Amino acid sequence: MKKTMKGLVYGGPGKIELKEIPVPVIEKPTDALVKISKTTICGTDLGILHGKTPSCKPGTTLGHEGVGVIEEVGGSVRNFKKGDHVIISCITSDGTCEYCKKQMYAHCEDGGWILGHLINGTQTEFVRIPHADNSLHPIPAGADEEALVMLSDILPTGHEIGVLNGKVKPGDTIAIVGAGPVGMSALLTAQFYSPAKIYMIDLDDNRLQLAKTFGATDTINSGKEDVAKRIMSETKDGVDVAIEAVGVPMTFDVCQHIIRPGGHIANVGVHGKSVDLQLQDLWIRNITLTTGLVSTNTTPMLLKTVMSGKIDPNRLITHHFKLDEILKAYEVFGNASKEKAMKVIIEA
Amino acid sequence: MKKTMKGLVYGGPGKIELKEIPVPVIEKPTDALVKISKTTICGTDLGILHGKTPSCKPGTTLGHEGVGVIEEVGGSVRNFKKGDHVIISCITSDGTCEYCKKQMYAHCEDGGWILGHLINGTQTEFVRIPHADNSLHPIPAGADEEALVMLSDILPTGHEIGVLNGKVKPGDTIAIVGAGPVGMSALLTAQFYSPAKIYMIDLDDNRLQLAKTFGATDTINSGKEDVAKRIMSETKDGVDVAIEAVGVPMTFDVCQHIIRPGGHIANVGVHGKSVDLQLQDLWIRNITLTTGLVSTNTTPMLLKTVMSGKIDPNRLITHHFKLDEILKAYEVFGNASKEKAMKVIIEA
Amino acid sequence: MKKTMKGLVYGGPGKIELKEIPVPVIEKPTDALVKISKTTICGTDLGILHGKTPSCKPGTTLGHEGVGVIEEVGGSVRNFKKGDHVIISCITSDGTCEYCKKQMYAHCEDGGWILGHLINGTQTEFVRIPHADNSLHPIPAGADEEALVMLSDILPTGHEIGVLNGKVKPGDTIAIVGAGPVGMSALLTAQFYSPAKIYMIDLDDNRLQLAKTFGATDTINSGKEDVAKRIMSETKDGVDVAIEAVGVPMTFDVCQHIIRPGGHIANVGVHGKSVDLQLQDLWIRNITLTTGLVSTNTTPMLLKTVMSGKIDPNRLITHHFKLDEILKAYEVFGNASKEKAMKVIIEA
Amino acid sequence: MKKTMKGLVYGGPGKIELKEIPVPVIEKPTDALVKISKTTICGTDLGILHGKTPSCKPGTTLGHEGVGVIEEVGGSVRNFKKGDHVIISCITSDGTCEYCKKQMYAHCEDGGWILGHLINGTQTEFVRIPHADNSLHPIPAGADEEALVMLSDILPTGHEIGVLNGKVKPGDTIAIVGAGPVGMSALLTAQFYSPAKIYMIDLDDNRLQLAKTFGATDTINSGKEDVAKRIMSETKDGVDVAIEAVGVPMTFDVCQHIIRPGGHIANVGVHGKSVDLQLQDLWIRNITLTTGLVSTNTTPMLLKTVMSGKIDPNRLITHHFKLDEILKAYEVFGNASKEKAMKVIIEA
């Protein structure tokens, strides 16, 4: 086996470089080494690049999504062996801490979101996965691995933090604010629960158009229309569920103005500053507001829905690149609106 | 039957007067007329008095709590008859609208909080109760009616909006911010679910002392100590449940700084302005924040716990007055700290 | 208005007759009088006809399903007025008793299943509906009323007692035993929650064929194959949810032999005798078994899913008759297999 | 360290012997070796002795409960080290299989109930615990270790399979059939949720007397009284929750005759044969019946309630023995009624 490989390395705010780095090795008996087949770029990676995540140190290989083949496992890995085809979860989970025992893997005391953040990630050729037994998922024979890259992060995030936290039910009227990859994932997975009306809200007409083909029943360009006014006029008392999938005060604000009594606001967006919560109006409205990082505990469930054809994650993929072209991929993904990009696949 | 009676009438901001007003009559077949035995004063009544509730018009008789005896019922009232001893719910519920069918009586389309707010209330001798079948509760023979005045509003509010929304579980560590009547009600009813540690937080040492006798395991005077610092040092990652029972930005802020990952903030306080929600920290912490007006749908459950001795609401009562002395009662209740007052009973 | 009308009257075991009976009148202020447009026949009606329901007395007009137009309302009916187009719920609910306040309308202390059972029913021209405010549902303008006849009983029964009690989730493997109208309703409504695999089990190949077109992924003719053997060989440890929709020991037995650890058996079938529960095997398997009569509390939700096109109840309708032909309709429905009948519509 | 030790070894139906056996060694990197301080005997051990558990092979050391001190850990154990004071869970959990990821440790694919059943158990001096990270619980400094022996099995069983499955709520009326150790554990832990009325039912007046001191509000000797008749006459429509803690058809039968519409029957008893489920009556009553082996996922919660004084498990302990006297202990425990025995502690 070779000793070095290409990896996309963070070099401090504004700097990323594809360079030759050492191939990782098994460090603990619970580790697995995975040869990456396909990976992708997340909005969070752009956040790191833009210097918004100081916990990520220069020198770190980025990326927390991907599928691949097991190259080697540590001595106490029981669920996987060399040659197994796997999905890499963006969340590392030791399976034994207080939080893991509550299925809150996001807050694992020896894991959580560490890949491509606190340890080297997946935008490379090989990646070391700690606590492999709980942090990888087997890919069934015959599956389309490219589609399953969406199960590393984006689909479980939309599903768990948007749809499940929001408690979407049959017949509901829901609104998803933000038609980026996470919002689109919420849109796709919300339909597991048969809402009657789905508003999709964004500033980009192209994305709204795409959302229609993904199942949105109504779209609103928030740059051209007063969202709250429109929704409050078209619904009885507002929406049952509002999913915030952007992460700025203005989009949060839309959510708190369209939520009906008894409704749920599910915040999925990564916020950089505080928001002004209108408790003087909301204290009396019996609303529930949730936040969260994905735990990926529904990935096995999502895998079943993909395998049975209930959902086609390929629809989120707009572009393909080779690992050598990853800087170009960052450029395209970073200019998503202009490039009409949603998720980009990078072949390792 | 007499034609006039004494009632405490709101006269505009800062003005209340005990005066002679007409005895109400049955207006609809679903009404009941109740002769008040005992009533009380709520913090919300002080809010009206201080001009904070413009929806309450001058001329309205105040009060939304009380027990009494049915004097007369309308033609289609089925559950009650003249002579029945009843608890008056602070929430009027028609039992047939979309919200009532979901047990969200707080948002009843022909009710909700209307008593002593949009229609004449209970601080008087007789009160007309709309939708009596769903808005009164029978008092079992042998019950202590004075204790049951606490079931009109204060105990269900602490229980439903604080304890149930907060999902208090056995072994939990919880914090209640505010040791007034609602916070104390949350304290008493939280113990139905056996939390291991209950922090009570207030500025008033007398109330904290009382909280200890009500079951608080730890008290913090937030005027003398840094609450967040203390709690974060004494717990693993913060509290499982934080109940906000004051209604100002500062107390809400305490809650958002002491909540652990996966925890619940249950807002019970009536807020007059917005709060600054620290989403830049909380987006990743998988917290749930709830708000709400009480629906009193747990009043029958609470009545069973009172009757079986699981809880003694009398402990909330500190003062007694006759209806003639109600202005004095308002004074005492309005200076609760100085007067060491919690709930005051007014005998009609 | 005329004084008599045609009605299908139960005359004791084995006897039904379409005869001239008095038009009902408003008896209580909470009643409504509905002019039936369309009604249907339920398996329960056949049960009465075959003498299995001694609580139904000779002289009773049968039928508990239907849609129509309000002819007159009692003095305290608030939600409906003459001329309103409505769905009649098979369950009468007073909205004020202990059970109604828990949304368990099936056990309403002044209602429950009384229509066409303890009081005169819907297989006629006019029907008196007690507690109209809580026992009727408005039909939106533009709706297909015929489809909505399925919302009186059959769809809520399959949904509430089968699908919701069984807790069907995305990705689940489920089995529905019995492809009659209730089993088919469970099949249609289970898909609101996106199970990955749906086994439909019956003795009738025609019904199994129909089930395939309704969304069953796998069918088993239990007369030709060993159901338990097949399912246990094709699944990991059995099914997540087994829905019993027949009501005899043999079909219940299938359910208890195919359920996986942690799974749910939802009994929907009306049983005439006890079953042998294999607790010596099941005590250790962490299963949940539920039973129940429908409460129709999800009818408003179901109506939204019909209006938004998530489900098409018309697919359950196989035959049409005029009220004059109702004896013929009973014959066809009573020989469902031979007649390839599912639900029959009777136009009043 | 010594090479042999005393252990209570199963020798086939009717035979147990305290004999010299090899001290176990670490076999896998996930194992821990625990020096037993205290253990106890379970009804299941008697079942093995009486030949009811053929899966337990002669030569097996019995016992699945106990506390002790870690003697040695395998290379990949992360949560424990030599010298740690621990509770041994009766359930072994690998933390990585499909069932463990759903907190259903009872059905762990490489664990479940194996201790003193499929592998050597705790009625000895040293025990090997597989998957130690997930199958042991740390004992806090200052805890009474004897009380914590009750947390290996008996209290979590009563709590999870009785109280939680039964969904006991404040104000409920519940019945527990069987006042043995599991029934008593259900009785103690049910009180975490504040039921108003607790019927305890047994044939043994001594146990019923003890139950009174543990919190039962009402007791019924089922040998002297018709349980169903009494309960149906004293309650509105039966009990909200019936917990079966014996495991024979007659006690199950009591449960199905006293359950109210909407109620829960939680089966905890280990049954040796099928029961006759009265579906002809129950199909319409909207009841829920649950079964299960304990997962011990609530052990950390229970530990908090013990440490905070919410519950005192010592009350279950009636007798003490040295390991040398374990045959005597079996005799006493096997004649529990005559000996007035509940749980017996065996000091290793």
PDB file of N, CA and C in Angstrom, chain C residues 98-99 104 107 109 236-237 252 260-262 267 269-280 282-293, chain D residues 98-99 104 107 109 161 236-237 252 260-262 267 269-280 282-293:
ATOM      1  N   GLU C  98     -65.454  12.429  29.948  1.00  0.00           N
ATOM      2  CA  GLU C  98     -64.066  12.103  30.230  1.00  0.00           C
ATOM      3  C   GLU C  98     -63.356  11.494  29.022  1.00  0.00           C
ATOM      4  N   TYR C  99     -64.024  10.588  28.324  1.00  0.00           N
ATOM      5  CA  TYR C  99     -63.381   9.940  27.186  1.00  0.00           C
ATOM      6  C   TYR C  99     -63.220  10.897  26.002  1.00  0.00           C
ATOM      7  N   MET C 104     -60.944   9.980  22.899  1.00  0.00           N
ATOM      8  CA  MET C 104     -61.396   8.591  22.757  1.00  0.00           C
ATOM      9  C   MET C 104     -62.904   8.578  22.528  1.00  0.00           C
ATOM     10  N   HIS C 107     -65.476   5.742  23.045  1.00  0.00           N
ATOM     11  CA  HIS C 107     -66.036   5.407  24.348  1.00  0.00           C
ATOM     12  C   HIS C 107     -66.826   6.550  24.960  1.00  0.00           C
ATOM     13  N   GLU C 109     -69.440   8.736  26.584  1.00  0.00           N
ATOM     14  CA  GLU C 109     -70.449   8.261  27.533  1.00  0.00           C
ATOM     15  C   GLU C 109     -71.883   8.538  27.091  1.00  0.00           C
ATOM     16  N   LYS C 236     -35.707 -10.189   8.477  1.00  0.00           N
ATOM     17  CA  LYS C 236     -34.647 -10.483   9.443  1.00  0.00           C
ATOM     18  C   LYS C 236     -35.201 -11.284  10.632  1.00  0.00           C
ATOM     19  N   ASP C 237     -36.122 -10.703  11.372  1.00  0.00           N
ATOM     20  CA  ASP C 237     -36.680 -11.404  12.535  1.00  0.00           C
ATOM     21  C   ASP C 237     -38.198 -11.349  12.533  1.00  0.00           C
ATOM     22  N   PHE C 252     -55.352 -13.942  13.662  1.00  0.00           N
ATOM     23  CA  PHE C 252     -54.606 -13.405  14.797  1.00  0.00           C
ATOM     24  C   PHE C 252     -53.332 -14.227  14.996  1.00  0.00           C
ATOM     25  N   ARG C 260     -41.691  -9.249  14.951  1.00  0.00           N
ATOM     26  CA  ARG C 260     -40.299  -9.224  15.404  1.00  0.00           C
ATOM     27  C   ARG C 260     -40.198  -8.636  16.809  1.00  0.00           C
ATOM     28  N   PRO C 261     -39.082  -8.890  17.493  1.00  0.00           N
ATOM     29  CA  PRO C 261     -38.883  -8.268  18.806  1.00  0.00           C
ATOM     30  C   PRO C 261     -39.041  -6.744  18.683  1.00  0.00           C
ATOM     31  N   GLY C 262     -39.803  -6.188  19.594  1.00  0.00           N
ATOM     32  CA  GLY C 262     -40.055  -4.754  19.542  1.00  0.00           C
ATOM     33  C   GLY C 262     -41.184  -4.364  18.614  1.00  0.00           C
ATOM     34  N   ASN C 267     -54.618  -5.040  16.336  1.00  0.00           N
ATOM     35  CA  ASN C 267     -55.821  -5.793  16.021  1.00  0.00           C
ATOM     36  C   ASN C 267     -56.935  -4.840  15.596  1.00  0.00           C
ATOM     37  N   GLY C 269     -59.620  -6.351  13.588  1.00  0.00           N
ATOM     38  CA  GLY C 269     -60.741  -7.253  13.370  1.00  0.00           C
ATOM     39  C   GLY C 269     -61.706  -7.324  14.545  1.00  0.00           C
ATOM     40  N   VAL C 270     -62.986  -7.545  14.224  1.00  0.00           N
ATOM     41  CA  VAL C 270     -64.028  -7.718  15.233  1.00  0.00           C
ATOM     42  C   VAL C 270     -64.098  -9.205  15.563  1.00  0.00           C
ATOM     43  N   HIS C 271     -63.671  -9.564  16.759  1.00  0.00           N
ATOM     44  CA  HIS C 271     -63.587 -10.975  17.120  1.00  0.00           C
ATOM     45  C   HIS C 271     -64.844 -11.455  17.840  1.00  0.00           C
ATOM     46  N   GLY C 272     -65.213 -12.688  17.534  1.00  0.00           N
ATOM     47  CA  GLY C 272     -66.385 -13.284  18.168  1.00  0.00           C
ATOM     48  C   GLY C 272     -66.011 -14.270  19.258  1.00  0.00           C
ATOM     49  N   LYS C 273     -64.734 -14.633  19.318  1.00  0.00           N
ATOM     50  CA  LYS C 273     -64.302 -15.513  20.402  1.00  0.00           C
ATOM     51  C   LYS C 273     -62.875 -15.189  20.813  1.00  0.00           C
ATOM     52  N   SER C 274     -62.439 -15.835  21.884  1.00  0.00           N
ATOM     53  CA  SER C 274     -61.102 -15.566  22.403  1.00  0.00           C
ATOM     54  C   SER C 274     -60.041 -16.170  21.488  1.00  0.00           C
ATOM     55  N   VAL C 275     -58.800 -15.729  21.663  1.00  0.00           N
ATOM     56  CA  VAL C 275     -57.676 -16.298  20.900  1.00  0.00           C
ATOM     57  C   VAL C 275     -56.639 -16.808  21.894  1.00  0.00           C
ATOM     58  N   ASP C 276     -55.806 -17.698  21.390  1.00  0.00           N
ATOM     59  CA  ASP C 276     -54.777 -18.306  22.227  1.00  0.00           C
ATOM     60  C   ASP C 276     -53.487 -17.494  22.059  1.00  0.00           C
ATOM     61  N   LEU C 277     -53.166 -16.680  23.063  1.00  0.00           N
ATOM     62  CA  LEU C 277     -52.001 -15.794  22.957  1.00  0.00           C
ATOM     63  C   LEU C 277     -50.762 -16.541  23.444  1.00  0.00           C
ATOM     64  N   GLN C 278     -49.750 -16.653  22.601  1.00  0.00           N
ATOM     65  CA  GLN C 278     -48.579 -17.480  22.888  1.00  0.00           C
ATOM     66  C   GLN C 278     -47.598 -16.754  23.804  1.00  0.00           C
ATOM     67  N   LEU C 279     -48.052 -16.453  25.016  1.00  0.00           N
ATOM     68  CA  LEU C 279     -47.216 -15.678  25.940  1.00  0.00           C
ATOM     69  C   LEU C 279     -45.935 -16.409  26.325  1.00  0.00           C
ATOM     70  N   GLN C 280     -45.934 -17.746  26.227  1.00  0.00           N
ATOM     71  CA  GLN C 280     -44.717 -18.480  26.570  1.00  0.00           C
ATOM     72  C   GLN C 280     -43.574 -18.111  25.602  1.00  0.00           C
ATOM     73  N   LEU C 282     -43.934 -15.021  23.619  1.00  0.00           N
ATOM     74  CA  LEU C 282     -43.980 -13.569  23.423  1.00  0.00           C
ATOM     75  C   LEU C 282     -43.560 -12.774  24.651  1.00  0.00           C
ATOM     76  N   TRP C 283     -43.604 -13.373  25.847  1.00  0.00           N
ATOM     77  CA  TRP C 283     -43.301 -12.591  27.050  1.00  0.00           C
ATOM     78  C   TRP C 283     -41.935 -11.927  26.930  1.00  0.00           C
ATOM     79  N   ILE C 284     -41.019 -12.554  26.219  1.00  0.00           N
ATOM     80  CA  ILE C 284     -39.637 -12.084  26.166  1.00  0.00           C
ATOM     81  C   ILE C 284     -39.361 -11.215  24.951  1.00  0.00           C
ATOM     82  N   ARG C 285     -40.351 -11.044  24.072  1.00  0.00           N
ATOM     83  CA  ARG C 285     -40.066 -10.427  22.782  1.00  0.00           C
ATOM     84  C   ARG C 285     -40.386  -8.930  22.690  1.00  0.00           C
ATOM     85  N   ASN C 286     -40.798  -8.342  23.805  1.00  0.00           N
ATOM     86  CA  ASN C 286     -41.029  -6.888  23.820  1.00  0.00           C
ATOM     87  C   ASN C 286     -41.984  -6.450  22.714  1.00  0.00           C
ATOM     88  N   ILE C 287     -43.105  -7.157  22.629  1.00  0.00           N
ATOM     89  CA  ILE C 287     -44.077  -6.770  21.615  1.00  0.00           C
ATOM     90  C   ILE C 287     -45.191  -5.941  22.258  1.00  0.00           C
ATOM     91  N   THR C 288     -45.899  -5.236  21.421  1.00  0.00           N
ATOM     92  CA  THR C 288     -47.046  -4.444  21.838  1.00  0.00           C
ATOM     93  C   THR C 288     -48.234  -4.888  21.012  1.00  0.00           C
ATOM     94  N   LEU C 289     -49.339  -5.146  21.693  1.00  0.00           N
ATOM     95  CA  LEU C 289     -50.571  -5.558  21.031  1.00  0.00           C
ATOM     96  C   LEU C 289     -51.640  -4.530  21.362  1.00  0.00           C
ATOM     97  N   THR C 290     -52.315  -4.030  20.352  1.00  0.00           N
ATOM     98  CA  THR C 290     -53.356  -3.030  20.598  1.00  0.00           C
ATOM     99  C   THR C 290     -54.675  -3.492  20.000  1.00  0.00           C
ATOM    100  N   THR C 291     -55.753  -2.986  20.585  1.00  0.00           N
ATOM    101  CA  THR C 291     -57.094  -3.258  20.054  1.00  0.00           C
ATOM    102  C   THR C 291     -57.839  -1.934  19.985  1.00  0.00           C
ATOM    103  N   GLY C 292     -59.015  -1.936  19.357  1.00  0.00           N
ATOM    104  CA  GLY C 292     -59.783  -0.708  19.436  1.00  0.00           C
ATOM    105  C   GLY C 292     -60.883  -0.539  18.429  1.00  0.00           C
ATOM    106  N   LEU C 293     -61.849   0.223  18.862  1.00  0.00           N
ATOM    107  CA  LEU C 293     -62.893   0.746  17.998  1.00  0.00           C
ATOM    108  C   LEU C 293     -62.408   2.121  17.557  1.00  0.00           C
TER     109      LEU C 293
ATOM    110  N   GLU D  98     -28.135  -3.627  15.667  1.00  0.00           N
ATOM    111  CA  GLU D  98     -29.380  -2.923  15.344  1.00  0.00           C
ATOM    112  C   GLU D  98     -30.256  -2.707  16.585  1.00  0.00           C
ATOM    113  N   TYR D  99     -30.359  -3.738  17.424  1.00  0.00           N
ATOM    114  CA  TYR D  99     -31.231  -3.609  18.592  1.00  0.00           C
ATOM    115  C   TYR D  99     -30.621  -2.669  19.636  1.00  0.00           C
ATOM    116  N   MET D 104     -32.758  -1.393  22.730  1.00  0.00           N
ATOM    117  CA  MET D 104     -33.387  -2.670  23.057  1.00  0.00           C
ATOM    118  C   MET D 104     -32.288  -3.681  23.375  1.00  0.00           C
ATOM    119  N   HIS D 107     -32.406  -7.553  23.340  1.00  0.00           N
ATOM    120  CA  HIS D 107     -32.312  -8.339  22.110  1.00  0.00           C
ATOM    121  C   HIS D 107     -30.979  -8.139  21.399  1.00  0.00           C
ATOM    122  N   GLU D 109     -27.640  -8.580  19.663  1.00  0.00           N
ATOM    123  CA  GLU D 109     -27.302  -9.741  18.825  1.00  0.00           C
ATOM    124  C   GLU D 109     -26.053 -10.478  19.310  1.00  0.00           C
ATOM    125  N   ILE D 161     -40.514  -2.777  32.221  1.00  0.00           N
ATOM    126  CA  ILE D 161     -41.496  -3.686  31.620  1.00  0.00           C
ATOM    127  C   ILE D 161     -42.858  -3.522  32.287  1.00  0.00           C
ATOM    128  N   LYS D 236     -64.193   3.422  38.246  1.00  0.00           N
ATOM    129  CA  LYS D 236     -65.206   3.823  37.267  1.00  0.00           C
ATOM    130  C   LYS D 236     -65.419   2.722  36.231  1.00  0.00           C
ATOM    131  N   ASP D 237     -64.378   2.412  35.490  1.00  0.00           N
ATOM    132  CA  ASP D 237     -64.521   1.389  34.443  1.00  0.00           C
ATOM    133  C   ASP D 237     -63.383   0.390  34.513  1.00  0.00           C
ATOM    134  N   PHE D 252     -52.838 -13.448  34.558  1.00  0.00           N
ATOM    135  CA  PHE D 252     -53.063 -12.681  33.326  1.00  0.00           C
ATOM    136  C   PHE D 252     -54.549 -12.418  33.165  1.00  0.00           C
ATOM    137  N   ARG D 260     -59.529  -0.837  32.015  1.00  0.00           N
ATOM    138  CA  ARG D 260     -60.540   0.079  31.503  1.00  0.00           C
ATOM    139  C   ARG D 260     -60.301   0.402  30.017  1.00  0.00           C
ATOM    140  N   PRO D 261     -61.300   0.912  29.329  1.00  0.00           N
ATOM    141  CA  PRO D 261     -61.085   1.333  27.938  1.00  0.00           C
ATOM    142  C   PRO D 261     -59.915   2.317  27.873  1.00  0.00           C
ATOM    143  N   GLY D 262     -59.025   2.084  26.949  1.00  0.00           N
ATOM    144  CA  GLY D 262     -57.851   2.933  26.836  1.00  0.00           C
ATOM    145  C   GLY D 262     -56.713   2.545  27.762  1.00  0.00           C
ATOM    146  N   ASN D 267     -47.358  -6.905  30.751  1.00  0.00           N
ATOM    147  CA  ASN D 267     -46.999  -8.239  31.225  1.00  0.00           C
ATOM    148  C   ASN D 267     -45.519  -8.276  31.574  1.00  0.00           C
ATOM    149  N   GLY D 269     -44.511 -10.959  33.901  1.00  0.00           N
ATOM    150  CA  GLY D 269     -44.312 -12.351  34.292  1.00  0.00           C
ATOM    151  C   GLY D 269     -43.728 -13.213  33.179  1.00  0.00           C
ATOM    152  N   VAL D 270     -42.939 -14.211  33.602  1.00  0.00           N
ATOM    153  CA  VAL D 270     -42.357 -15.171  32.670  1.00  0.00           C
ATOM    154  C   VAL D 270     -43.347 -16.325  32.525  1.00  0.00           C
ATOM    155  N   HIS D 271     -43.953 -16.430  31.360  1.00  0.00           N
ATOM    156  CA  HIS D 271     -45.008 -17.421  31.179  1.00  0.00           C
ATOM    157  C   HIS D 271     -44.472 -18.723  30.596  1.00  0.00           C
ATOM    158  N   GLY D 272     -45.048 -19.827  31.055  1.00  0.00           N
ATOM    159  CA  GLY D 272     -44.654 -21.135  30.561  1.00  0.00           C
ATOM    160  C   GLY D 272     -45.658 -21.715  29.585  1.00  0.00           C
ATOM    161  N   LYS D 273     -46.821 -21.098  29.512  1.00  0.00           N
ATOM    162  CA  LYS D 273     -47.804 -21.564  28.530  1.00  0.00           C
ATOM    163  C   LYS D 273     -48.638 -20.404  28.002  1.00  0.00           C
ATOM    164  N   SER D 274     -49.433 -20.691  27.003  1.00  0.00           N
ATOM    165  CA  SER D 274     -50.241 -19.640  26.382  1.00  0.00           C
ATOM    166  C   SER D 274     -51.377 -19.223  27.319  1.00  0.00           C
ATOM    167  N   VAL D 275     -51.985 -18.097  27.021  1.00  0.00           N
ATOM    168  CA  VAL D 275     -53.142 -17.633  27.794  1.00  0.00           C
ATOM    169  C   VAL D 275     -54.296 -17.401  26.822  1.00  0.00           C
ATOM    170  N   ASP D 276     -55.480 -17.395  27.377  1.00  0.00           N
ATOM    171  CA  ASP D 276     -56.692 -17.221  26.586  1.00  0.00           C
ATOM    172  C   ASP D 276     -57.048 -15.729  26.580  1.00  0.00           C
ATOM    173  N   LEU D 277     -56.763 -15.051  25.472  1.00  0.00           N
ATOM    174  CA  LEU D 277     -56.999 -13.609  25.394  1.00  0.00           C
ATOM    175  C   LEU D 277     -58.432 -13.349  24.942  1.00  0.00           C
ATOM    176  N   GLN D 278     -59.187 -12.630  25.742  1.00  0.00           N
ATOM    177  CA  GLN D 278     -60.621 -12.439  25.497  1.00  0.00           C
ATOM    178  C   GLN D 278     -60.874 -11.363  24.447  1.00  0.00           C
ATOM    179  N   LEU D 279     -60.403 -11.609  23.242  1.00  0.00           N
ATOM    180  CA  LEU D 279     -60.532 -10.589  22.193  1.00  0.00           C
ATOM    181  C   LEU D 279     -61.979 -10.276  21.844  1.00  0.00           C
ATOM    182  N   GLN D 280     -62.886 -11.216  22.103  1.00  0.00           N
ATOM    183  CA  GLN D 280     -64.293 -10.945  21.798  1.00  0.00           C
ATOM    184  C   GLN D 280     -64.817  -9.782  22.664  1.00  0.00           C
ATOM    185  N   LEU D 282     -62.327  -7.566  24.257  1.00  0.00           N
ATOM    186  CA  LEU D 282     -61.287  -6.541  24.269  1.00  0.00           C
ATOM    187  C   LEU D 282     -61.105  -5.838  22.925  1.00  0.00           C
ATOM    188  N   TRP D 283     -61.549  -6.454  21.821  1.00  0.00           N
ATOM    189  CA  TRP D 283     -61.290  -5.831  20.509  1.00  0.00           C
ATOM    190  C   TRP D 283     -61.813  -4.401  20.486  1.00  0.00           C
ATOM    191  N   ILE D 284     -62.870  -4.132  21.226  1.00  0.00           N
ATOM    192  CA  ILE D 284     -63.548  -2.827  21.154  1.00  0.00           C
ATOM    193  C   ILE D 284     -63.081  -1.859  22.243  1.00  0.00           C
ATOM    194  N   ARG D 285     -62.183  -2.327  23.141  1.00  0.00           N
ATOM    195  CA  ARG D 285     -61.900  -1.529  24.326  1.00  0.00           C
ATOM    196  C   ARG D 285     -60.636  -0.658  24.226  1.00  0.00           C
ATOM    197  N   ASN D 286     -59.986  -0.659  23.083  1.00  0.00           N
ATOM    198  CA  ASN D 286     -58.817   0.208  22.891  1.00  0.00           C
ATOM    199  C   ASN D 286     -57.772  -0.004  23.979  1.00  0.00           C
ATOM    200  N   ILE D 287     -57.442  -1.263  24.226  1.00  0.00           N
ATOM    201  CA  ILE D 287     -56.422  -1.527  25.220  1.00  0.00           C
ATOM    202  C   ILE D 287     -55.077  -1.797  24.538  1.00  0.00           C
ATOM    203  N   THR D 288     -54.040  -1.664  25.320  1.00  0.00           N
ATOM    204  CA  THR D 288     -52.686  -1.942  24.862  1.00  0.00           C
ATOM    205  C   THR D 288     -52.084  -2.985  25.794  1.00  0.00           C
ATOM    206  N   LEU D 289     -51.513  -4.023  25.202  1.00  0.00           N
ATOM    207  CA  LEU D 289     -50.879  -5.094  25.971  1.00  0.00           C
ATOM    208  C   LEU D 289     -49.416  -5.134  25.567  1.00  0.00           C
ATOM    209  N   THR D 290     -48.534  -5.106  26.547  1.00  0.00           N
ATOM    210  CA  THR D 290     -47.107  -5.145  26.223  1.00  0.00           C
ATOM    211  C   THR D 290     -46.436  -6.304  26.935  1.00  0.00           C
ATOM    212  N   THR D 291     -45.337  -6.763  26.351  1.00  0.00           N
ATOM    213  CA  THR D 291     -44.531  -7.805  26.982  1.00  0.00           C
ATOM    214  C   THR D 291     -43.076  -7.368  26.915  1.00  0.00           C
ATOM    215  N   GLY D 292     -42.205  -8.103  27.608  1.00  0.00           N
ATOM    216  CA  GLY D 292     -40.804  -7.765  27.421  1.00  0.00           C
ATOM    217  C   GLY D 292     -39.839  -8.280  28.461  1.00  0.00           C
ATOM    218  N   LEU D 293     -38.629  -8.459  27.982  1.00  0.00           N
ATOM    219  CA  LEU D 293     -37.478  -8.699  28.835  1.00  0.00           C
ATOM    220  C   LEU D 293     -36.860  -7.325  29.069  1.00  0.00           C
TER     221      LEU D 293
END
